[in-house]
Every structure is written in structure tokens, then in C-alpha cells.
XYZ file of C-alpha atoms in Angstrom:
774
model
C 64.291 63.666 61.698
C 67.807 63.552 60.308
C 68.928 66.616 58.401
C 68.986 66.381 54.581
C 72.576 67.539 54.289
C 75.878 66.362 55.702
C 79.148 68.013 56.663
C 82.060 67.148 54.356
C 84.757 69.586 55.473
C 85.826 72.001 58.194
C 88.803 74.315 58.503
C 90.328 77.127 60.531
C 91.795 79.772 58.200
C 94.792 82.010 58.984
C 93.220 85.167 57.525
C 89.739 86.674 57.821
C 87.553 85.857 54.812
C 85.637 88.822 53.367
C 84.075 87.220 50.272
C 83.231 83.686 49.186
C 81.529 82.396 46.049
C 80.849 78.886 44.688
C 81.758 77.980 41.120
C 78.598 77.405 39.039
C 80.040 74.296 37.343
C 82.516 72.642 39.716
C 82.862 71.815 43.394
C 85.161 74.804 43.877
C 84.737 77.817 46.117
C 86.619 81.100 45.702
C 87.581 83.066 48.804
C 89.015 86.543 49.264
C 90.620 87.388 52.578
C 91.463 90.571 54.442
C 95.102 90.408 53.282
C 94.000 90.776 49.631
C 94.698 87.138 48.753
C 92.327 85.239 46.426
C 92.125 81.482 47.082
C 90.438 78.528 45.425
C 89.350 75.544 47.538
C 87.899 72.181 46.571
C 84.824 70.758 48.284
C 86.586 67.597 49.488
C 88.081 68.422 52.919
C 88.179 72.071 51.867
C 91.481 71.381 50.101
C 93.299 74.429 48.687
C 93.753 74.329 44.885
C 95.740 77.558 44.525
C 96.206 81.029 45.961
C 96.873 84.341 44.206
C 98.734 86.704 46.568
C 98.230 90.472 46.268
C 100.811 92.544 44.417
C 101.387 96.140 43.376
C 100.311 95.528 39.769
C 96.882 94.161 40.663
C 95.932 95.392 44.156
C 95.471 94.395 47.785
C 91.846 95.191 48.688
C 89.312 92.770 47.137
C 85.748 94.151 47.152
C 83.794 91.716 44.938
C 83.926 88.241 43.354
C 82.071 86.745 40.382
C 82.343 83.515 38.363
C 81.846 83.325 34.628
C 78.771 81.109 34.046
C 80.905 78.289 32.587
C 83.089 78.291 35.734
C 86.375 78.653 33.804
C 87.209 82.239 34.800
C 86.963 84.065 38.128
C 86.649 87.864 38.230
C 87.458 90.001 41.239
C 87.442 93.748 41.837
C 90.087 95.709 43.753
C 89.395 98.976 45.567
C 92.944 100.296 46.012
C 93.899 100.102 42.326
C 90.336 100.290 40.900
C 91.037 97.290 38.666
C 89.081 94.228 37.584
C 91.131 91.032 37.215
C 90.036 87.978 35.222
C 91.810 84.904 36.586
C 92.225 81.422 35.117
C 90.567 78.703 37.226
C 93.285 76.191 36.300
C 96.164 78.196 37.796
C 96.606 81.520 39.596
C 97.270 83.650 36.520
C 95.758 86.952 35.490
C 94.399 86.472 31.957
C 93.094 89.990 31.520
C 92.647 93.148 33.569
C 91.168 96.595 33.067
C 90.685 99.777 35.087
C 87.382 101.305 36.195
C 86.637 104.842 37.361
C 85.313 103.934 40.825
C 85.828 101.078 43.268
C 83.493 98.115 42.704
C 81.098 97.009 45.466
C 79.181 94.242 43.632
C 79.638 92.044 40.545
C 77.242 89.778 38.653
C 78.201 87.605 35.646
C 75.340 86.258 33.548
C 74.879 84.308 30.316
C 72.265 85.048 27.667
C 69.906 82.083 27.259
C 67.642 83.644 24.631
C 67.391 81.545 21.466
C 66.466 82.583 17.922
C 67.347 81.399 14.422
C 69.790 84.243 13.704
C 71.710 83.613 16.922
C 71.744 79.854 16.421
C 73.256 80.178 12.931
C 75.852 82.596 14.304
C 76.719 80.234 17.169
C 77.157 77.317 14.769
C 79.196 79.214 12.133
C 82.974 78.958 12.319
C 84.845 82.162 13.077
C 86.336 83.222 9.731
C 89.218 85.027 11.405
C 90.597 81.637 12.505
C 90.692 80.550 8.867
C 92.083 83.772 7.373
C 94.521 84.985 10.029
C 97.660 83.141 11.156
C 97.864 82.090 14.793
C 99.526 84.752 16.920
C 103.007 83.633 17.995
C 103.548 83.265 21.738
C 105.510 85.930 23.577
C 108.778 85.096 25.350
C 108.284 83.727 28.853
C 108.795 86.354 31.548
C 108.002 85.963 35.271
C 107.400 89.708 35.607
C 104.302 89.727 33.407
C 101.080 90.384 35.234
C 99.257 89.031 32.209
C 100.401 85.560 31.206
C 97.861 84.954 28.475
C 100.265 85.080 25.521
C 103.348 83.498 27.083
C 104.566 79.897 27.252
C 103.034 78.879 23.919
C 99.584 79.796 25.214
C 98.255 82.152 22.563
C 95.156 79.933 22.319
C 94.231 81.416 25.708
C 92.463 84.155 23.735
C 89.730 81.621 23.019
C 89.612 80.689 26.710
C 89.002 84.344 27.494
C 86.212 84.611 24.940
C 84.720 81.308 26.117
C 81.579 80.076 24.418
C 80.263 82.009 21.414
C 77.074 82.649 23.388
C 77.099 86.145 24.857
C 77.889 86.524 28.542
C 78.085 89.828 30.397
C 79.859 90.959 33.558
C 77.845 93.662 35.344
C 79.764 95.914 37.748
C 78.195 98.063 40.439
C 80.114 100.590 42.503
C 79.882 103.777 44.502
C 78.139 106.961 43.290
C 75.691 105.092 41.046
C 78.455 103.489 38.978
C 77.078 100.611 36.847
C 78.792 99.185 33.745
C 78.203 96.083 31.595
C 81.164 94.258 29.998
C 80.605 91.740 27.196
C 82.570 88.523 27.821
C 83.903 90.257 30.936
C 86.301 92.250 28.758
C 84.776 95.020 26.698
C 82.352 97.682 27.928
C 79.043 97.670 26.061
C 76.963 99.857 28.405
C 77.460 102.589 30.994
C 74.247 103.000 33.007
C 73.524 106.484 34.381
C 70.873 107.884 36.685
C 71.043 105.369 39.550
C 71.784 107.050 42.870
C 73.825 105.642 45.754
C 76.351 102.829 46.187
C 75.423 99.475 44.671
C 74.666 96.713 47.216
C 73.292 94.148 44.762
C 72.408 93.878 41.067
C 71.120 91.350 38.584
C 70.813 91.419 34.787
C 68.184 89.033 33.452
C 69.290 86.310 31.058
C 67.253 87.816 28.183
C 68.746 91.307 28.771
C 65.287 92.801 29.334
C 65.564 93.562 33.032
C 68.229 95.056 35.270
C 67.569 95.214 39.017
C 69.721 97.177 41.416
C 69.711 97.741 45.177
C 71.636 100.784 46.368
C 72.520 102.471 49.627
C 72.023 106.240 49.607
C 73.633 108.494 52.220
C 72.315 112.040 51.925
C 74.754 113.452 54.520
C 77.403 112.215 56.943
C 75.033 112.592 59.929
C 71.949 111.019 58.372
C 71.095 107.325 58.241
C 71.855 105.500 54.998
C 68.752 104.494 53.046
C 68.409 101.265 51.062
C 66.676 101.683 47.683
C 65.448 99.210 45.047
C 65.510 100.039 41.322
C 64.334 97.922 38.453
C 65.049 98.219 34.757
C 62.338 96.710 32.648
C 60.942 96.645 29.136
C 57.517 97.478 30.615
C 56.497 101.141 30.641
C 54.997 102.030 34.018
C 54.053 105.693 33.995
C 53.726 105.911 37.748
C 57.388 105.004 38.302
C 60.808 106.231 37.273
C 61.584 104.097 34.258
C 64.525 101.880 33.251
C 64.337 100.402 29.788
C 67.004 97.891 28.729
C 65.053 96.628 25.729
C 67.693 97.977 23.306
C 70.054 95.184 24.344
C 67.407 92.473 24.051
C 65.907 93.813 20.791
C 69.299 93.805 19.072
C 70.653 90.674 20.753
C 72.243 89.093 17.592
C 73.836 92.430 16.672
C 75.047 93.058 20.237
C 76.582 89.556 20.323
C 78.438 90.014 17.014
C 79.599 93.509 17.947
C 80.751 92.410 21.408
C 82.667 89.505 19.891
C 84.535 91.882 17.567
C 85.188 94.353 20.391
C 86.678 91.597 22.527
C 88.971 90.436 19.699
C 90.171 94.026 19.231
C 90.669 94.542 22.973
C 92.715 91.320 23.196
C 94.884 92.269 20.199
C 95.654 95.685 21.710
C 96.825 93.851 24.831
C 98.966 91.554 22.661
C 100.619 94.507 20.890
C 101.247 96.224 24.226
C 102.962 93.109 25.627
C 104.975 92.672 22.415
C 106.285 96.208 22.813
C 107.136 95.470 26.467
C 109.189 92.457 25.315
C 111.003 94.667 22.779
C 111.864 97.201 25.478
C 113.259 94.403 27.636
C 115.294 93.044 24.688
C 116.936 96.464 24.312
C 119.737 96.608 26.875
C 121.298 99.528 28.731
C 124.710 98.200 27.638
C 123.979 99.646 24.201
C 124.307 103.147 25.694
C 127.905 102.532 26.824
C 129.388 103.991 23.644
C 127.429 107.266 24.079
C 128.438 107.584 27.760
C 132.124 106.885 27.192
C 132.383 109.263 24.237
C 130.760 112.032 26.312
C 133.198 111.398 29.166
C 136.047 111.474 26.628
C 134.930 114.925 25.386
C 134.729 116.304 28.930
C 138.179 115.020 29.960
C 140.334 115.580 26.835
C 142.533 118.675 26.540
C 142.841 118.931 22.766
C 140.458 120.911 20.588
C 140.173 118.131 18.021
C 136.617 116.745 17.732
C 135.821 113.105 18.498
C 134.823 112.591 14.878
C 138.218 113.865 13.677
C 140.058 111.711 16.226
C 138.384 108.550 14.879
C 138.841 109.693 11.253
C 142.582 110.063 11.805
C 142.706 106.538 13.217
C 140.777 105.245 10.180
C 142.901 107.064 7.546
C 146.397 107.006 9.075
C 146.131 104.104 11.511
C 147.369 106.337 14.352
C 145.429 107.570 17.375
C 146.137 110.342 19.855
C 147.269 109.316 23.319
C 143.883 110.318 24.752
C 141.955 108.206 22.226
C 144.324 105.291 22.890
C 143.589 105.613 26.617
C 139.824 105.632 25.919
C 139.974 102.568 23.694
C 142.539 100.475 25.561
C 141.768 101.356 29.203
C 138.035 102.124 29.260
C 136.578 100.177 26.356
C 139.223 97.360 26.131
C 139.434 94.705 23.410
C 137.401 92.267 25.491
C 134.760 94.908 26.267
C 134.450 95.853 22.590
C 133.870 92.218 21.638
C 131.216 91.833 24.325
C 129.542 95.097 23.267
C 129.420 93.942 19.648
C 127.822 90.620 20.626
C 125.280 92.370 22.892
C 124.241 94.794 20.165
C 123.839 92.014 17.587
C 121.829 89.827 19.996
C 119.631 92.684 21.188
C 118.871 94.035 17.720
C 118.163 90.546 16.407
C 115.625 89.892 19.212
C 113.853 93.210 18.609
C 113.765 92.567 14.860
C 112.147 89.149 15.359
C 109.527 90.602 17.739
C 108.611 93.337 15.229
C 108.267 90.917 12.316
C 106.540 88.019 14.073
C 104.530 89.756 16.821
C 103.925 93.434 16.098
C 103.159 92.969 12.431
C 100.937 89.885 12.852
C 99.053 91.545 15.730
C 98.585 94.769 13.742
C 97.354 92.908 10.649
C 94.814 90.991 12.752
C 93.722 94.308 14.273
C 93.221 95.789 10.799
C 91.153 92.751 9.796
C 88.758 92.979 12.771
C 88.414 96.777 12.491
C 87.599 96.442 8.775
C 84.909 93.864 9.601
C 83.566 96.210 12.281
C 83.404 99.003 9.696
C 81.365 96.739 7.433
C 78.940 96.160 10.311
C 78.737 99.924 10.976
C 77.822 100.562 7.354
C 74.770 98.274 7.826
C 72.936 101.154 9.481
C 69.591 99.382 9.788
C 71.147 96.872 12.185
C 73.976 98.673 13.957
C 73.341 102.442 13.897
C 71.011 102.231 16.920
C 73.803 100.590 18.905
C 76.148 103.518 18.294
C 78.559 101.966 15.765
C 80.116 104.848 13.828
C 81.808 104.095 10.477
C 83.779 107.370 10.434
C 85.212 106.680 13.901
C 86.248 103.177 12.838
C 87.918 104.682 9.740
C 90.046 106.834 12.037
C 90.976 103.733 14.036
C 92.009 101.860 10.856
C 94.139 104.854 9.822
C 95.797 104.913 13.277
C 96.673 101.206 12.976
C 98.161 101.889 9.513
C 100.366 104.644 10.982
C 101.548 102.237 13.675
C 102.480 99.628 11.047
C 104.454 102.301 9.124
C 106.349 103.230 12.285
C 107.098 99.549 13.008
C 108.473 99.161 9.459
C 110.608 102.275 9.959
C 112.052 100.697 13.127
C 112.906 97.558 11.127
C 114.862 99.672 8.616
C 116.706 101.504 11.424
C 117.619 98.154 13.066
C 118.814 96.728 9.745
C 120.925 99.797 9.011
C 122.335 99.937 12.575
C 123.311 96.262 12.537
C 125.293 96.704 9.302
C 126.952 99.914 10.510
C 127.918 98.567 13.925
C 129.231 95.310 12.467
C 131.566 97.155 10.080
C 132.579 99.742 12.696
C 133.341 97.189 15.414
C 135.293 94.962 13.019
C 137.516 97.898 11.997
C 137.925 99.161 15.594
C 138.719 95.657 16.866
C 141.612 95.338 14.374
C 142.833 98.871 15.191
C 142.886 98.074 18.930
C 144.721 94.795 18.340
C 147.388 96.731 16.449
C 147.688 99.251 19.273
C 148.292 96.436 21.726
C 150.688 94.864 19.195
C 148.718 91.614 19.228
C 148.620 89.247 16.279
C 145.873 90.147 13.762
C 144.327 87.277 11.873
C 144.736 87.588 8.059
C 140.952 87.410 7.427
C 140.414 90.401 9.751
C 143.224 92.413 8.180
C 141.553 92.691 4.785
C 139.682 95.972 4.361
C 138.626 97.285 0.946
C 138.151 100.910 -0.060
C 134.422 100.288 0.038
C 134.661 99.154 3.685
C 136.693 102.242 4.601
C 134.104 104.516 2.921
C 131.290 102.731 4.794
C 132.988 103.266 8.194
C 133.796 106.892 7.285
C 130.125 107.562 6.485
C 129.111 105.955 9.800
C 131.570 108.170 11.721
C 130.407 111.280 9.866
C 126.723 110.605 10.629
C 126.925 109.225 14.188
C 129.999 110.775 15.820
C 129.019 114.429 15.465
C 128.943 116.261 18.773
C 125.510 117.728 19.577
C 125.768 119.901 22.740
C 121.994 120.591 22.595
C 121.424 116.880 23.401
C 123.181 117.163 26.736
C 120.183 118.723 28.511
C 117.854 116.039 27.144
C 120.024 112.947 27.427
C 123.005 113.938 29.527
C 125.164 112.897 26.546
C 126.629 114.664 23.515
C 126.171 111.653 21.230
C 123.415 109.466 19.857
C 125.378 106.625 18.272
C 122.696 104.043 19.230
C 119.508 104.880 17.254
C 117.076 102.025 18.135
C 116.413 102.757 21.830
C 114.783 106.142 21.091
C 111.916 104.334 19.304
C 111.139 102.225 22.392
C 111.022 105.031 24.967
C 107.567 105.810 26.316
C 107.821 109.587 26.135
C 106.232 112.442 24.191
C 109.508 114.045 23.100
C 110.470 113.905 19.453
C 113.127 111.454 18.300
C 116.681 112.636 18.961
C 117.812 111.339 15.563
C 114.812 111.001 13.216
C 115.326 109.103 9.943
C 116.812 111.076 7.083
C 114.121 111.406 4.381
C 116.102 113.693 2.068
C 116.366 112.279 -1.411
C 113.654 109.681 -0.747
C 111.789 109.291 -4.047
C 108.428 108.503 -2.413
C 108.596 111.571 -0.158
C 109.508 113.778 -3.101
C 106.651 112.296 -5.130
C 104.128 112.988 -2.320
C 105.470 116.504 -1.835
C 104.887 117.336 -5.483
C 101.450 115.666 -5.682
C 98.862 117.992 -4.111
C 95.928 115.567 -4.511
C 97.667 112.434 -3.260
C 99.106 114.216 -0.244
C 95.640 114.626 1.348
C 94.272 111.279 0.195
C 92.480 109.170 2.864
C 94.030 106.103 1.225
C 97.441 107.043 2.610
C 98.251 106.433 6.250
C 99.722 109.470 8.076
C 103.425 109.169 8.835
C 105.087 110.655 11.934
C 108.865 110.662 11.278
C 109.641 112.648 14.445
C 107.743 110.366 16.886
C 108.667 107.150 18.726
C 106.926 103.792 18.278
C 105.479 104.086 21.808
C 103.978 107.495 20.992
C 102.259 106.196 17.834
C 101.052 103.111 19.752
C 99.491 105.279 22.501
C 97.849 107.456 19.858
C 96.416 104.340 18.170
C 95.058 102.992 21.498
C 93.375 106.317 22.282
C 91.632 106.519 18.891
C 90.454 102.875 19.054
C 89.184 103.305 22.629
C 87.302 106.441 21.643
C 85.811 104.649 18.638
C 84.666 101.653 20.700
C 83.423 103.784 23.612
C 80.503 105.240 21.656
C 78.285 102.095 21.702
C 78.649 101.905 25.513
C 77.473 105.531 25.800
C 74.597 105.076 23.340
C 73.339 101.832 24.937
C 73.786 103.287 28.430
C 71.719 106.370 27.583
C 68.862 104.121 26.416
C 68.469 102.711 29.953
C 65.843 104.390 32.149
C 64.292 103.651 35.536
C 61.072 101.650 35.629
C 60.630 101.104 39.374
C 62.065 103.026 42.287
C 61.172 101.808 45.763
C 62.513 102.903 49.136
C 63.112 99.877 51.376
C 64.462 100.899 54.780
C 67.061 102.950 56.616
C 70.255 101.497 58.014
C 70.662 102.346 61.688
C 73.779 104.333 62.561
C 74.239 102.114 65.619
C 74.748 99.113 63.334
C 78.151 97.473 63.595
C 80.471 99.296 61.211
C 82.683 96.221 60.651
C 82.687 95.310 56.921
C 80.183 92.490 56.399
C 80.831 89.506 54.173
C 77.429 89.627 52.479
C 75.124 92.586 52.837
C 71.427 91.935 52.509
C 69.377 92.808 50.535
C 70.181 90.323 47.806
C 68.977 89.917 44.211
C 68.252 86.839 42.177
C 66.279 85.899 39.072
C 65.697 82.613 37.299
C 66.958 81.580 33.852
C 63.841 82.557 31.954
C 63.507 85.914 33.752
C 59.749 85.364 34.047
C 60.212 84.982 37.768
C 62.001 87.645 39.737
C 62.773 87.647 43.459
C 64.310 90.332 45.598
C 65.401 89.198 49.046
C 65.896 91.732 51.814
C 65.611 91.927 55.590
C 64.301 94.365 58.120
C 66.946 95.934 60.348
C 65.263 96.376 63.724
C 66.931 95.280 66.983
C 68.087 92.276 64.979
C 67.329 90.837 61.552
C 64.075 89.254 62.650
C 62.315 88.851 59.304
C 63.117 87.909 55.736
C 61.090 89.931 53.229
C 60.668 88.593 49.711
C 59.379 90.667 46.802
C 58.176 88.400 43.993
C 57.433 89.775 40.534
C 56.166 88.072 37.398
C 56.182 89.277 33.811
C 54.307 86.092 32.880
C 50.641 86.634 33.770
C 49.819 82.926 33.240
C 51.488 82.069 36.556
C 49.082 81.153 39.322
C 51.020 82.878 42.103
C 50.392 86.617 42.316
C 52.988 89.352 42.630
C 53.714 90.802 46.007
C 55.708 91.066 49.218
C 55.675 88.468 51.963
C 57.605 88.332 55.266
C 58.927 85.147 56.864
C 59.612 84.509 60.542
C 61.036 81.274 61.904
C 59.249 79.355 64.646
C 60.773 77.014 67.183
C 61.185 74.075 64.798
C 63.613 72.392 67.164
C 60.497 71.673 69.146
C 57.610 71.913 66.705
C 55.132 70.533 69.217
C 54.855 74.032 70.638
C 51.756 75.778 69.398
C 52.286 78.546 66.878
C 52.417 81.716 68.936
C 54.513 84.839 69.241
C 56.561 83.116 71.947
C 57.540 80.318 69.570
C 59.036 82.664 67.016
C 62.474 82.595 68.583
C 64.891 82.692 65.615
C 66.316 85.663 63.739
C 68.040 85.506 60.328
C 71.761 86.272 60.094
C 72.279 85.558 56.395
C 70.133 84.285 53.528
C 70.795 83.353 49.907
C 68.800 81.760 47.117
C 69.656 78.074 46.817
C 67.523 77.452 43.714
C 64.263 78.630 42.113
C 62.107 77.775 45.115
C 64.482 77.546 48.097
C 66.331 80.020 50.303
C 69.252 78.861 52.484
C 69.411 80.702 55.817
C 71.636 80.920 58.887
C 69.518 81.453 62.001
C 70.279 82.480 65.558
C 68.171 81.860 68.643
C 66.779 85.088 70.034
C 65.723 83.777 73.453
C 67.965 84.620 76.381
C 69.760 81.375 77.089
C 73.246 79.917 77.167
C 74.946 79.166 73.863
C 72.406 80.667 71.457
C 72.650 77.864 68.930
C 73.105 78.687 65.245
C 71.094 76.759 62.658
C 71.570 76.135 58.926
C 68.172 75.665 57.258
C 66.473 75.400 53.874
C 63.324 77.504 53.408
C 60.943 76.248 50.644
C 59.370 79.366 49.132
C 56.438 77.427 47.704
C 55.024 76.774 51.175
C 55.473 80.428 52.116
C 53.723 81.811 49.040
C 50.917 79.247 49.049
C 50.051 79.666 52.730
C 50.418 83.422 53.003
C 48.018 85.973 51.596
C 50.225 88.055 49.328
C 49.527 91.716 48.663
C 49.258 92.699 44.984
C 52.626 93.947 43.858
C 51.816 97.055 41.836
C 49.629 98.808 44.453
C 52.138 97.841 47.134
C 54.986 99.375 45.185
C 53.004 102.556 44.476
C 51.971 102.779 48.077
C 55.474 102.465 49.481
C 56.941 104.751 46.866
C 54.546 107.605 47.491
C 53.732 107.329 51.187
C 56.604 105.823 53.169
C 59.393 103.286 53.334
C 58.951 99.557 53.551
C 60.125 99.319 57.166
C 57.404 101.769 58.199
C 54.720 99.532 56.679
C 56.132 96.197 57.804
C 53.034 95.515 59.946
C 50.782 95.532 56.864
C 52.875 92.955 55.017
C 51.562 89.405 55.563
C 53.951 87.439 57.786
C 54.215 83.687 57.864
C 55.842 81.750 60.741
C 57.667 78.768 59.249
C 58.183 75.444 61.059
C 60.615 73.222 59.187
C 60.477 69.446 59.566
C 63.878 68.109 58.496
C 65.537 70.779 56.344
C 67.719 72.176 59.125
C 70.827 71.375 61.084
C 72.231 72.731 64.335
C 75.760 74.097 63.819
C 77.358 72.897 67.035
C 80.426 74.621 68.475
C 80.337 77.289 65.775
C 79.236 80.894 65.951
C 77.977 80.798 62.355
C 77.243 84.118 60.684
C 77.361 83.846 56.866
C 76.539 81.280 54.199
C 77.368 80.815 50.505
C 75.397 78.274 48.454
C 75.226 76.670 45.024
C 72.018 74.830 44.233
C 73.365 73.413 40.963
C 76.228 71.652 42.738
C 74.117 71.162 45.898
C 76.731 72.568 48.258
C 76.955 75.252 50.935
C 79.741 76.849 52.950
C 79.119 78.389 56.374
C 81.474 81.007 57.842
C 81.741 81.996 61.491
C 81.408 85.551 62.828
C 85.185 85.793 63.340
C 85.533 85.172 59.551
C 88.104 82.375 60.020
C 86.145 79.181 60.694
C 84.376 77.461 57.768
C 82.249 74.343 57.397
C 81.274 72.822 54.074
C 78.074 70.815 53.509
C 76.649 68.656 50.752
C 72.935 69.341 50.485
C 70.102 67.054 49.268
C 71.972 63.802 49.868
C 68.921 61.749 50.871
C 68.454 60.448 47.331
C 71.969 58.995 47.320
C 71.265 57.217 50.617
C 68.051 55.708 49.254
C 69.911 54.405 46.177
C 72.578 52.817 48.393
C 69.881 51.114 50.537
C 68.171 49.724 47.405
C 71.521 48.355 46.153
C 72.150 46.683 49.546
C 68.673 45.042 49.479
C 69.284 43.727 45.948
C 72.662 42.298 47.008
C 71.047 40.581 50.022
């Protein structure tokens, strides 16, 4: 019989592929290679769509891939930088990234399918923040940004990151029992503790009631690693270690609302951080030239007259010392002064615009979402169990208020500096023209007493020598006052704003009650904008971390089952996909765990099937599958006919497993086979042991591999659902039953073949059309 699937593409790749994963919605497959590059290929001829090369900001060692259920975002984990990157499917851009404590070994991204009236009304309601808050302005385009979400007029990318209103969750598994759940792939809502070993597979059910994990535990460097299976369930089984994730499912509407708010807040913090980065880039080093040249002037001059007095004499008498003339005419020059004035005006203007349009709008939106979150926290009946703390959110709101105050202070400093520098440079420009005996335009020559007083005040305030600054800045002067606000350091400001005589400060000082009022935001006159921003981020992170801790502590083990030990003689080369593998269907009533026995070779597939729905006719249990000689199915079923071992296996859909098989008989070639295994035939024809006693038995007495003989084994002979993979040493397979595609990878990790599965129906339709035409 002809196979039910056909080859549509084949390619030799330049780098070894270590991970591959099909998009759930499109005919796209994501690959990660040994060089740290992430690539996207299309089904047709395996055509490359884009590639994202590794870089220092992201990382170079990819350890896991996962698609968002809608197929619009790809997530990948990096071991060297311990970062998770969310990438846009349309182009190779990092939309969002965050750090984790340990390197990730497995990722699973699921969508909640549970429906109820409260959720439905929430899904259908329009987000009020879109109506009340102005759209965030886009950040200036910059090729150096790792995160491109807010650049190039793309601030609507926030909604792309959030995706559908329906809750989706990215589950991360790593070494040392590290398991975390991130709502919308962005904000942590649970940190799961108490699971031992490194994660090899995990699956969160679509109703949030069940979390299954397979881990590898190594007790010592000499001992064999042991594979364990854990399950989190709402069911209380007293004979097992218990995992209970019912808190998430019981409060699903509340978790969805809270996660949505958290994600908005997380995105806005990223926006503010990038806005500040743009401001730092708008501030130029050229602005420090005046400080450097004045310091050099002090060190080289022979007279005892101060710099301030030298400039004052020039202002009052129109005459400068020979040394000051040399500084102005030889080092600064008329042309240089003009350029410096233009640079300062341009730089300050850019920073001012970024503060007004970006920092302030981002901070106001942050205040709005935090205030809404506080309102949710005050509804204790709904949100207290999830760990929302109103007092912690109050602290976060206060921290945002302090940041807004500091941003406003920076605006005042910029405004004052622009006026001062404009007047100072205009006067100095005329003075230098006179020194060079050039013609001075009449409009520049007019200077009132008020203008002279203004320049004198500027010289008095800014041109004072401060020897104590030299150790901190390497300069005696701090003429330029804006840059100190943008430096990411803990030191106090070199020149804090002068608050003497300020009526509001005097009023607060005299008012004992108002001074301690929670209605007033704290003000930090000595600190930089970066310092206040970091303080705000820390308080908000601490406030939003509590729900993750509370929800994580509510999770307990329900099932703990030892599967088998990994032989030390096993090839230590990193494998593309490591069995065992986890999968569960959309309703979570049906739950499979797929694993294999590691003997001389992977000779059997073992499937653990569990139901929470007792109305199902098929019982719970474990069944083993061996493959007979289906290339010649006339041979009688015997031990001699079982001549295929399994190299890789993955769930294709609810009732089918896709496998790559290798002949075990000693003969030339050892052909590799791609086959579809219908689970229905396996479960119907095999006597399946009851699940609960089996689990208890293996847990208490011995491991699964030591009881493999007692597990019912079925030899399968497939009729047409297989295909010989000629001229290819196939080793791994990745499948997508929704799109009906599979990709086979060779053992050298560089040769791929792509297949369309289940194409018989299309052929039948074509034949019917031909008959009608005839």
C-alpha cells in the first residue's frame, strides 16, 4: 500500500540543529542550531523565512523552544545568559525578554480553554485603559536596541505581546527543580517548589488543574541518573506526594484579570527604561567640553586669579587676560563655540521632548494600572487568596509618584540650563569676535543691564572651582547640570537643585502633620533620575512578586513515580528531543505520558494513560508497544518478527503517535522508517493494568524498568501508515497534527526532510473531480 503522507521538502543545513518545533497555526517550523542561531522555515521547499543570529545581549546557547498557541510569538531560552526571549514571527525582532535564575531545559506554552460567564463577559468587554489613556508615543529608531517593540511607530506592538484576552501561560522547567509559570509569556504568576531534579518535560493542562513534570535526578556524579514522573492534580491521593494546582483553576477569572494588569505594568516599565536609554543617548559627551577645558585652564595658568574672576573681568571691562584669550581663541575658537551652543540646544531639546512625551505618559499609564490593581487588592474576597497586597501596591504607587517628581525636576533643570547657556554663549561669542577684531552684527551688540546681571549670576553659580569634585569627576567644574541626572550610579548629584527660599519646601518644613502625610510623594533632591527609576522598579517587582510566591506555595505533589535509570554508557552527545515526553488534550480529561525503556536500545514505547473522566470506556493504565516487521506483514507474529526499535516518538494528535523506527536485525543499511501509530488499536487490543494500583506498586516496590515484563506489550503491524526513509539516517521527528506536517532530522543533525501527512483525502477529491469532468 502507498504511504499516507508525501515528501514536500528536503535540505542539507550548514549547522547542526538542536531543537525544532512546528508553529501551531501556520506551516512554519522554528529551528535552533548549535551556533545559537534561531531560524524560521516555511513548509514549501523548506524555504527560510528569517534567521535571528546570536548576540551578546541575548545569548548564544539555545536550550528550549516554544510557540505561543496563536502562533504569533516564538519563545526560546538561552543557557549562557539565562534569558527568555519572545520573538515576533513576522520578523526577527526581540519583542520582550526577561532573566531567570537557572538555565531552562524545557518550555511549554498553553492556552486556557475553560469557559464561564464571568470570563466570557471579561473577554468581550473593551479594555478601559485604551479609552482613558493616550497611545504611547513611539521611541526614536535605533539599530542598537535589543527590544524593538516601541520603535518605528510600533507602540501597538504591546497588544501583539498581550495577544488574545484569553489567558495563556508559558511554563518553564530547568535544572534543580526550577519551574515557573508566566502569564502571557511575560509576567511570573507562579514559582513551583518541591520538585527534584532537572526538568525533561512538562505540561500544564488547559483548565489549570493539572501540572505534569518529568525530571532527571542525579544523586551523585558516579551514580546513574534516574527519570521521575510527577503529577500535579486537583485530586487528593493520600498514598502519593501531592501537587494541587486548583488555586489557579478556582480563581481563573481573577488570575486572568490580575495577569493582564501585571503584563501591562511589566510592559510600561520596559517602555520607561527604553525612554531613559534614549535620553542618555541624546545627551552628548560634547557637553562636557566646557568642564574639561576649564579644568585644563586652571592646571596650566600661572596667575592666582580664579576662573570665575577672569570671566567676570571680561564681562565687566571687556578685557581678558592673555591666558584666558589663549583658552578662548586657541582651544575653544569662535567656530567651536558656535558648534557647542548648537549641540547643547539640540541635545537639551531632545531630552526635554522625551521627558514630556515618553516618560510622563508612561508614568501616568503606570499609575493608572497600579491604582486599578490596588482596587482589585482591596476586594479581598476575590484576590487576597492570590497574594495581592494593597499596602505593597500603595508603596509602588508612591515610588512612581517620586519618579514623576524627579522627571519634573529634570525638566526644570533643562529649562534653566537652556536659558543660561543661550545668554552665556551669546555674550561670549560677541566677546570673542571683538578679541579677533571681527565685525560684530548690530543685533548681537545690544546687551541690557538685565542681560549682564543674568550672565553674572550664571558665572557666579556655575564657574566656582570645587577641588573636591576632582576625585569624583576628574574636573573642578560642573557647568553642565543635566548629565548628572542620566548617570546610572548610586552617588549623589554633584550639583543638586537649590531649594533655599522655595515657598513649598518652607511650607512643608513648618507643617509637622503634612510632612508625614501619605498623600505626598517622597522627594529625593540629592539623587539622579536613574537612581529613582531603579528604586521604583525594585518596589514594583517586589509588590508583584508576592502572588507568584503565594500561588507557587499552594502547589503540592499528587503523584510521584520512578520510571527508569539512564545508563552511564549512553551517548553523552546532547540529544535533540529527550524521551520521555508529555502531552494532554484540550479538555484535560485525557492525559498521556510517553516514555521509553532504555535497554540495549529503545526497544519499546511505554504509554501511561490517565483519565479524570470516569465515564470513559477505556481504563487507566500502562501499555508497552513493540513494532513488528510490517514491511512484510505476512510473517507470523513472533518474537523474531519484532525487528524495529524506536528512535523518537511524539504525539501527532489525540489518538496517534508519530515514530521514527530503526531495524534491529543485523543487515546492511538498517533502514529507517517514519510511521503513524494509532493508539486506539493499541489500547483496545491490549489488556491494560489498572492505573492506580500500578502507580502504587511501582512507587513503593521498584522502578518501572524493573517491572517491564509485567506490563502488557502489544506488537503492532501497520498496514499503510509508514514510509521508508531512503538514503537518510533518520533519528528525530517533530510533528504538528493540526497542520498535518512532520519534519524528520538525521543523526548528524544537518539533513532534514519535510512531509505532509494525511493527504489521501485530497487525492480522493481530485479523482472525483476528474471523473466529473470526464
